Each structure stands twice: as C-alpha cells, then as structure tokens.
Coordinates of C-alpha atoms in Angstrom, one line a residue:
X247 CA 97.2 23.5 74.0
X248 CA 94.6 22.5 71.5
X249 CA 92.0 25.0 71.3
X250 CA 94.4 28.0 73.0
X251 CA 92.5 27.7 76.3
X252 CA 94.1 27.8 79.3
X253 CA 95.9 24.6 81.1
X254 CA 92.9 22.5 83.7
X255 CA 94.4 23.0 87.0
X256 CA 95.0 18.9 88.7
X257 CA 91.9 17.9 90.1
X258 CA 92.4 15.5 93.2
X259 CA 92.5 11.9 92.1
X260 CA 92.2 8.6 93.8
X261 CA 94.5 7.3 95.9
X262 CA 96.6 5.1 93.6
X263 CA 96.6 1.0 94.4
X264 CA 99.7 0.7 95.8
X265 CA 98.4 3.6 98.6
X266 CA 95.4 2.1 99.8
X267 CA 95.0 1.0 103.3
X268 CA 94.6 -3.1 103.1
X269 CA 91.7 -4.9 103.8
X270 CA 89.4 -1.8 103.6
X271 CA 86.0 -4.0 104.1
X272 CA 83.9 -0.4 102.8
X273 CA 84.9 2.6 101.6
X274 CA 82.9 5.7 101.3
X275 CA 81.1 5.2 98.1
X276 CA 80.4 1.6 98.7
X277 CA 77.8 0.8 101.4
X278 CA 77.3 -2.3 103.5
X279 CA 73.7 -4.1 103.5
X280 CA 71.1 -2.4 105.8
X281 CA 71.4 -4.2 108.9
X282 CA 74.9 -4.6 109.1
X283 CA 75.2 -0.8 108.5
X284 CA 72.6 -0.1 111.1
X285 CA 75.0 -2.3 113.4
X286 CA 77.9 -0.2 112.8
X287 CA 76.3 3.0 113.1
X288 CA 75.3 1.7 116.5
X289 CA 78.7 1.1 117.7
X290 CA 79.5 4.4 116.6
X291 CA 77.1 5.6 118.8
X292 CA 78.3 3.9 121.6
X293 CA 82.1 4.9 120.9
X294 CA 80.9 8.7 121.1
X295 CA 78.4 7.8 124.3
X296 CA 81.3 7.9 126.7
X297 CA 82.0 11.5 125.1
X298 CA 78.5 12.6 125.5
X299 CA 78.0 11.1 129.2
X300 CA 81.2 11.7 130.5
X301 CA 81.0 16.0 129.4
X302 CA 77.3 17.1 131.4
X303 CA 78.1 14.5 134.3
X304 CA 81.7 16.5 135.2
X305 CA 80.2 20.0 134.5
X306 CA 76.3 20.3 135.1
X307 CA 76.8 19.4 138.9
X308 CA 79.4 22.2 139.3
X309 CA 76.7 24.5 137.5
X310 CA 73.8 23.2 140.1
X311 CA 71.8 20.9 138.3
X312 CA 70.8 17.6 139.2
X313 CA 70.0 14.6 137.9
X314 CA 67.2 15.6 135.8
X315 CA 69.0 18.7 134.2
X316 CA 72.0 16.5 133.7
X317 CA 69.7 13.5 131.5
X318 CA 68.6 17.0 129.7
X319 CA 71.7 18.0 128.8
X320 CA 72.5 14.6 127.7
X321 CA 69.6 14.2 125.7
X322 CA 70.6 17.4 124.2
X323 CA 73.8 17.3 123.1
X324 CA 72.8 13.9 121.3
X325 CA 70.4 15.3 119.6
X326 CA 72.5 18.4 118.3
X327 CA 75.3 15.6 117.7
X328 CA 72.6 13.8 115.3
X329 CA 71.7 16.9 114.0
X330 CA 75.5 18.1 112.9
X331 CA 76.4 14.5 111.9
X332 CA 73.5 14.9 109.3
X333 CA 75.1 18.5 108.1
X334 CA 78.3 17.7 107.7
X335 CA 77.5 14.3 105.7
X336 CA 75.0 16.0 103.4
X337 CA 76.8 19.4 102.8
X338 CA 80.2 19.8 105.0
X339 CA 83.0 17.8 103.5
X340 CA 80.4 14.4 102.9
X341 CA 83.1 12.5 105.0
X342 CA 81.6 9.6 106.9
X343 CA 82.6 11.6 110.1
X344 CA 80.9 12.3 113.5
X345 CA 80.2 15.5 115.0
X346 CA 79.7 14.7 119.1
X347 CA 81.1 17.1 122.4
X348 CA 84.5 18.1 122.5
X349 CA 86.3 18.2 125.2
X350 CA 88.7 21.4 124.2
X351 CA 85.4 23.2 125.6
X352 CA 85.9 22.2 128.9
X353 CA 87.8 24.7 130.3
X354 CA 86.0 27.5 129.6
X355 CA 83.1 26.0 130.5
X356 CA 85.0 26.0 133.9
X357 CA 86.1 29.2 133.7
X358 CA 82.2 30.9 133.2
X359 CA 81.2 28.3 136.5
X360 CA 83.9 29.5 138.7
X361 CA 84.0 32.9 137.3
X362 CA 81.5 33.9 140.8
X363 CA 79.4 36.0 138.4
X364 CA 76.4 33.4 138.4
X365 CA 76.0 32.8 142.2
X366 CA 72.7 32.0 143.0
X367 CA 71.3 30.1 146.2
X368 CA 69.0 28.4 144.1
X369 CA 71.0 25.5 142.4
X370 CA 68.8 25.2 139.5
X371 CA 68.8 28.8 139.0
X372 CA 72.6 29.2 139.3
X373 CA 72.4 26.1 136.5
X374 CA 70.2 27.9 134.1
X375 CA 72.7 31.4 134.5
X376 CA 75.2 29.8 134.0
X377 CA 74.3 27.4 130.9
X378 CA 72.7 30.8 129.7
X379 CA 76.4 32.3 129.7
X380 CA 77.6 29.3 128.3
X381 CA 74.7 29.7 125.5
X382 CA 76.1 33.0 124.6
X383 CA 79.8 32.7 124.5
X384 CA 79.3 29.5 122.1
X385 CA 77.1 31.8 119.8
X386 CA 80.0 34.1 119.8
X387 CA 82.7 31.6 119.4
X388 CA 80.8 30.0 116.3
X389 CA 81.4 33.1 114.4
X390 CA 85.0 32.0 114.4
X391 CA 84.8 28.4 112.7
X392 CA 81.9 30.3 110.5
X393 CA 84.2 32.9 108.7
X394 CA 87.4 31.2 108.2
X395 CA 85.0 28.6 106.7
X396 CA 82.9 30.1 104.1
X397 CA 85.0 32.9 103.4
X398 CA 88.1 30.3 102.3
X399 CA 90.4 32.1 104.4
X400 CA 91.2 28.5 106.0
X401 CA 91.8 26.9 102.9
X402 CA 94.9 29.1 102.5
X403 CA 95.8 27.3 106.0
X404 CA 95.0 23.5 104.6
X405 CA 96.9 24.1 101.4
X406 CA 100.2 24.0 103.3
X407 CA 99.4 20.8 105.0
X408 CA 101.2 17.5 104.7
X409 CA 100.8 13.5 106.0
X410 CA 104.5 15.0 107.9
X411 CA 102.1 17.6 109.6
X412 CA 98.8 16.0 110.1
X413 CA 99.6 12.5 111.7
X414 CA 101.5 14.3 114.6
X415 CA 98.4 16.6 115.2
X416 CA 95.8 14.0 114.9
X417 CA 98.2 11.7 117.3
X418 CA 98.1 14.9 119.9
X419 CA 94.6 15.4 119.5
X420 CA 94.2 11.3 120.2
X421 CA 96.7 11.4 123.1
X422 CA 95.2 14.2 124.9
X423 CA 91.8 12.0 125.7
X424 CA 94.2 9.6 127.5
X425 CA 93.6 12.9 129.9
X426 CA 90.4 12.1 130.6
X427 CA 90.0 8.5 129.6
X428 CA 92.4 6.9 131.8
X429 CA 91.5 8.4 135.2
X430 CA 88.1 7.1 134.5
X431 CA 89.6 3.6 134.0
X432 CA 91.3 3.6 137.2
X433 CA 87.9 5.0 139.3
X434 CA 86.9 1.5 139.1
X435 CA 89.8 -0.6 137.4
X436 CA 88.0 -3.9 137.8
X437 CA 85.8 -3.0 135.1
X438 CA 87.6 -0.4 133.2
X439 CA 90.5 -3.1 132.8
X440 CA 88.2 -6.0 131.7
X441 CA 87.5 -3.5 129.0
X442 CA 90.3 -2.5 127.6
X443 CA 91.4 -6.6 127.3
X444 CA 88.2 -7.7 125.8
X445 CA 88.9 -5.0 123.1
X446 CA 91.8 -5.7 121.9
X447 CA 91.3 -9.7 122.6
X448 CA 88.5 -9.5 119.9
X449 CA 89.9 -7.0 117.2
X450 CA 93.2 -8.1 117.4
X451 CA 93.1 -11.8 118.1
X452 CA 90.3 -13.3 117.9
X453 CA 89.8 -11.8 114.7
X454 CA 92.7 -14.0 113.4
X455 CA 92.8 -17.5 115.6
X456 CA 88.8 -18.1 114.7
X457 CA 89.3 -17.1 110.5
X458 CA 85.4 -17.9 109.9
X459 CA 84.6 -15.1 112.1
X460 CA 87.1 -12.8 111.2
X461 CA 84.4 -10.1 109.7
X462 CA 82.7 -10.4 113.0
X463 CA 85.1 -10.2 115.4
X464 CA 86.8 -7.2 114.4
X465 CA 84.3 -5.0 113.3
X466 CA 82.1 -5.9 116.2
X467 CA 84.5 -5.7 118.6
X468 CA 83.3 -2.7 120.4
X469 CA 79.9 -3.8 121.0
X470 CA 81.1 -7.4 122.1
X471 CA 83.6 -5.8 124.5
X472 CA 80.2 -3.5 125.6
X473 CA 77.8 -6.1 126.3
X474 CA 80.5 -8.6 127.9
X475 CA 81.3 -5.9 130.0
X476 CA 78.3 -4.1 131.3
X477 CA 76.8 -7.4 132.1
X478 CA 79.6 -8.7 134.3
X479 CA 79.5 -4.8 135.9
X480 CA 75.7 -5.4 136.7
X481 CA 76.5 -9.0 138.2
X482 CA 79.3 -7.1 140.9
X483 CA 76.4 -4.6 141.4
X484 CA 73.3 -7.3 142.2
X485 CA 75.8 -9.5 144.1
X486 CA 76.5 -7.0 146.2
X487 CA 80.4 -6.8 145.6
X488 CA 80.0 -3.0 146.3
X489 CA 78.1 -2.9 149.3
X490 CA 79.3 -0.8 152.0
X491 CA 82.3 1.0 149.5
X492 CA 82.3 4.8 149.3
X493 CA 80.0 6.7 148.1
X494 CA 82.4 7.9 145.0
X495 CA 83.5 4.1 144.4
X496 CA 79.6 3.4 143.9
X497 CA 79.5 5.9 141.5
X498 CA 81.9 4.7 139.2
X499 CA 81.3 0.9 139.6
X500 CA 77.4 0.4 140.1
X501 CA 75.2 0.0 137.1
X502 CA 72.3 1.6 139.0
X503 CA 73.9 4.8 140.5
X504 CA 73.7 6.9 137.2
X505 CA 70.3 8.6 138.1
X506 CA 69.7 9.3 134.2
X507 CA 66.8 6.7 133.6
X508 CA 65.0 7.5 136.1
X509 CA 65.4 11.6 135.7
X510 CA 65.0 11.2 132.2
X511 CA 61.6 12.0 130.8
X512 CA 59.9 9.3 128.7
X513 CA 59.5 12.2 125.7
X514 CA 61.6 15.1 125.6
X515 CA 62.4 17.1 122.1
X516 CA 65.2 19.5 122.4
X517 CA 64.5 23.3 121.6
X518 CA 66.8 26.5 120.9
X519 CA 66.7 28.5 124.0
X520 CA 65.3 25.5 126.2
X521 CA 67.2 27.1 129.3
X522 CA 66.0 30.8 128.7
X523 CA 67.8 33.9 126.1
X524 CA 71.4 33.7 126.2
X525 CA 73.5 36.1 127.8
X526 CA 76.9 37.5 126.3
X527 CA 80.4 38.6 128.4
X528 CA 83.4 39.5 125.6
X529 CA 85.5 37.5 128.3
X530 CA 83.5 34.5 128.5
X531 CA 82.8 34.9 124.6
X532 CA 86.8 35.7 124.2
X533 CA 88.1 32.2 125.9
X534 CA 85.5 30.2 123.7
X535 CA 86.9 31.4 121.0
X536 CA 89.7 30.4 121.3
X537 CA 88.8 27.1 122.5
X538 CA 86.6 27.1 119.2
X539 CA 89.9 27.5 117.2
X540 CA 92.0 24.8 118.7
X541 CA 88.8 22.4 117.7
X542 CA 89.6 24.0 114.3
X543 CA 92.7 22.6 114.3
X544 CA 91.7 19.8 115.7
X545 CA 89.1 18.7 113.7
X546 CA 91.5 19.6 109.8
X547 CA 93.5 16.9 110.8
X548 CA 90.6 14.7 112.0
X549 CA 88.7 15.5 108.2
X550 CA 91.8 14.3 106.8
X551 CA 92.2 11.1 108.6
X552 CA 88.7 10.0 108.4
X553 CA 89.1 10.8 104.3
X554 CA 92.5 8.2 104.3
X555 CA 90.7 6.0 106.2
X556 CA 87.4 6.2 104.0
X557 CA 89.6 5.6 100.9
X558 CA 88.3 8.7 99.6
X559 CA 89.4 11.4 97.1
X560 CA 92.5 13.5 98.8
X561 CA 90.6 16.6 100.3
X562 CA 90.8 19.7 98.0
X563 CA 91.2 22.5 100.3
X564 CA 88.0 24.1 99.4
X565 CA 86.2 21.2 100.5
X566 CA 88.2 20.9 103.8
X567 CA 87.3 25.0 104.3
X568 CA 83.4 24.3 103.7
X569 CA 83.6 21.8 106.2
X570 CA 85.3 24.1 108.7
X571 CA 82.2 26.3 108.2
X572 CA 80.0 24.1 108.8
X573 CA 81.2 22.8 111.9
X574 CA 80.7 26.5 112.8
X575 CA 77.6 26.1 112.2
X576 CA 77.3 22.9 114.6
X577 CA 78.7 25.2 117.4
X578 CA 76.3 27.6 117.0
X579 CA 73.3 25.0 117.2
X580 CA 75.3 23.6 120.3
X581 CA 75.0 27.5 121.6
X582 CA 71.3 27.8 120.5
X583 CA 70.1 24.4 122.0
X584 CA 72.2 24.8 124.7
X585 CA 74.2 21.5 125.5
X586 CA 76.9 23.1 127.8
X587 CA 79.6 22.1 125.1
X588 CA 81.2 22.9 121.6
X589 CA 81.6 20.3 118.6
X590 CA 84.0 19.1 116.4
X591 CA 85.0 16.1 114.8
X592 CA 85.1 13.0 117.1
X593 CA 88.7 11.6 117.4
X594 CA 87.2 8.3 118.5
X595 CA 85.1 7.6 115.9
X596 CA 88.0 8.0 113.4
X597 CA 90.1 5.6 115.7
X598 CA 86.7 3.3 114.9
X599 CA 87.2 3.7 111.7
X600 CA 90.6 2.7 111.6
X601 CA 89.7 -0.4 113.4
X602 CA 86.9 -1.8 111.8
X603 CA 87.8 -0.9 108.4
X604 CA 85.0 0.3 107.4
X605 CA 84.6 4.3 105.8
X606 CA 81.0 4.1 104.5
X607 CA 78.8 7.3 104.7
X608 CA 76.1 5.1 105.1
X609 CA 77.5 3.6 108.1

C-alpha cells in the first residue's frame, strides 16, 4: 500500500439500497417534526405500559403490598425505564431502543417470595424484606451484564452472530410473551379481543383501503386501537355489564377496579434505597444472575433488530458490547431504586418499530 502502512480494517457500512426495508417513513438519523415525534414516543409508552403494569400487579401482592406500594412500584420502574432509555440512547449503542421491565426476572422474583425466609405478619413489612432481597440480588446480578460489557468479553460472543442466528432468537424472545400476553386476553376476552381486531384493522387495512390516511392509520394504530378500546371497556363498566360477576372477572374487565389512581400520590420522586438498605443471599443473588444473562441474550438480538429496523449502520461488535454494559448498568439502577424487576431491551417496542416504520432516535 501507498505509504507502507498497514491495510484499514472494513468499517461497517450502510446497508446497501437493494437491503433496505421498504417504506421506512424515518430512520435513525432523520427525525420526524416535534409533535408527530412526541405522538410516537407516546405510543411507545403505551406499548411498554402493559409491561410495566402487568410485572408489580402479579408480584407485589404475593410480597404483601397493597395498592399504594403497588402505584410505587409502578411509578418506579417508569421512572428507572426513562432513566435507562436516556443511557442507552446517549451512550449505550445510540439505537432508538427502550429499556422497560423484563419479564425473564420473574421467576426469581418468585423464588426470593416463596423462598419462606421473609415471613413477616406484617404485610407491608414482609413487602419491604422481601423487595430489600430483591434490591440486593439485582445489584449482584448487574455485575454480570457490567463486565462482559465493558470489558469486550461479549463482543467476542456478537462477532459470531448471523441474520441465520438472530431472527430465531429474537422470534423466541417475541413468542415467549404470548406466555403472559394471551392469558391476560382471555381474563376478559370481550375486550382483549376487540383489541387485538382493531389493531390489525387499522395497520393493516385501513392503512391501505382509505390511501389519504395511510401515514395515519398505521403509525397510529396503537393509540387508535387504545382509545377505541378503553372507552367501550369504560361504557361495559358504567352500564353495569359487570355487575354481580366475580370478584376476579371485575378485576380484569372494570376500568375502575385498578386501585392505582387513587393510591397513587399526586407527587412522588423515586429514590435509591426508597424501601430501606438492600440485603444480599449468594442463592437469591445466584438465580438473578442467571436470569440477568438470559436478558443478555435476549436483548443482542433485540439491539440488532431495532438497528435493521432503524436502517442504521450494521452493529460493530464493540458497539453491541458497550451497550451490553450499559444495560448492566440499568439493572443495577433497577436494584438501587428498587422496582422489583430487571431491564433489558423491550421486545415490543421493536415489534412497534416494525410496524410503524418509523426508527428515529428522536422518537
């Protein structure tokens, strides 16, 4: 070579034309207009709601708390979501991707409340143990995600990675909500159904019968299919349609059965150690580990769907490794705020991304 220096190793490039996803509205570098990006951040929010509601209202009751250290946890874990969202945008990978409540924490969750150690007749005292011992093992587990990260041992992991590889894992990783997702649906089918319809009516139909409103339809379709729905679930509720059903059925169906408003405090700023200092048991701290590496695992494929969708640069492997560690790091805020749940990389918001087209990191 000119100069005798040494041959430039490839740098990532584009994808070329012919491998672009079609009708990608915005890609990573090229932002909508404010409000309509303020719109789609919103749905966003919505799509990981469910996520973020569904996680304390299955667990903090089996801990002891109530109502009002459920709507604390909640409040929680969307802030710490907001707060790793921000981290991984500005210096993880800088994919447009969302960092909520995973559900691959779950189980040992379970594990630390039926473990016996934490019994208490007080239930808000057994909740606070308990969400103490969960406190600690997630500090632990973080170290995990942390190490593999930063130290680049992980991006001699990614660099054996292919589309033949990744589309089956982040397929798995979709397919395993169905888990959770579809048992909810059928708690109270006449609205969960409605749902389900109305989405796909308006992002895969409508969006091409009515062609002026094609833009709308599709990349709205989630907070259409929302509104549409909620307010034909309140009009059941105030007409009475579930008087006199069970308790559990009430639950599910009712729009005012919740209990979060009115538990919820009108101001409440979330604090590292809210619940009291953390306490640490290798077995507790050993299971969320390895929890903490199947979101790993998760999440790589989830980085790299969320950058095809995105039209962005092919992730170099360094890149993919720094995100890993920070993502570590969003465990460990989990553990020092104390949400009762890990983080990763939501799998529906990708799915959103896929459906609306649109990969902006403004968005």
């Amino acid at each position: 070579m000119a100069g005798g220096g040494a041959p430039k190793a490839d740098e990532p490039s584009p994808h070329p034309p012919k491998d672009q996803l079609p009708n990608v509205s915005y890609c990573i570098t090229s932002p909508p207009p404010w409000p309509e990006a303020i719109l789609l951040g919103f749905q966003h929010y919505l799509v990981m709601l469910g996520t973020t509601v569904i996680i304390p209202t299955a667990l903090v009751p089996q801990m002891g708390g109530g109502n009002e250290e459920k709507a604390k946890v909640i409040q929680t874990l969307l802030f710490v979501a907001g707060l790793n969202t921000l981290l991984q945008t500005w210096f993880g990978t800088r994919l447009p991707v969302v960092i909520g409540g995973s559900y691959t924490f779950v189980a040992p969750t379970i594990s630390i409340i039926l473990s016996g150690r934490w019994n208490d007749p007080d239930p808000v005292s057994r909740f606070k143990k308990i969400m103490r011992a969960t406190q600690g093992a997630l500090i632990v587990a973080s170290t995990i995600q942390i190490v593999l990260g930063f130290s680049g041992l992980w991006r001699n992991v990614t660099r054996f990675l292919s589309p033949l590889s990744v589309v089956p894992l982040v397929a798995m990783a979709g397919f395993g909500l169905y888990e959770f997702g579809f048992p909810g649906v059928a708690k109270c089918v006449e609205i969960g159904l409605p749902q389900l319809v109305i989405l796909v009516l308006f992002s895969q139909y409508l969006a091409h019968i009515i062609r002026p409103g094609k833009n709308i339809f599709d990349r709205f379709a989630v907070i259409f299919s929302v509104v549409i729905v909620w307010i034909y679930a309140h009009l059941l509720t105030v007409g009475g349609a579930y008087n006199g059903k069970p308790p559990k059925t009430q639950i599910s169906c009712r729009t005012d059965r919740a209990g979060l408003i009115s538990a919820a405090r009108w101001i409440s700023v979330p604090y590292p150690f809210q619940w009291g200092a953390p306490s640490f048991d290798a077995g507790e701290a050993f299971a969320m580990m390895m929890a903490a590496f199947v979101a790993l695992v998760e999440s790589t494929g989830g980085f790299i769907a969320v950058s095809r969708y995105a039209s962005a640069t092919p992730l170099p492997p360094s890149i993919l490794s720094r995100g890993v560690g920070w993502q570590g790091i969003a465990i460990l805020l989990s553990g020092l705020f104390g949400t009762g749940n890990g983080s990763s990389v939501s799998i529906e918001n990708a799915g959103l991304l896929a459906l609306t087209r649109v990969g902006s990191r403004r968005v």
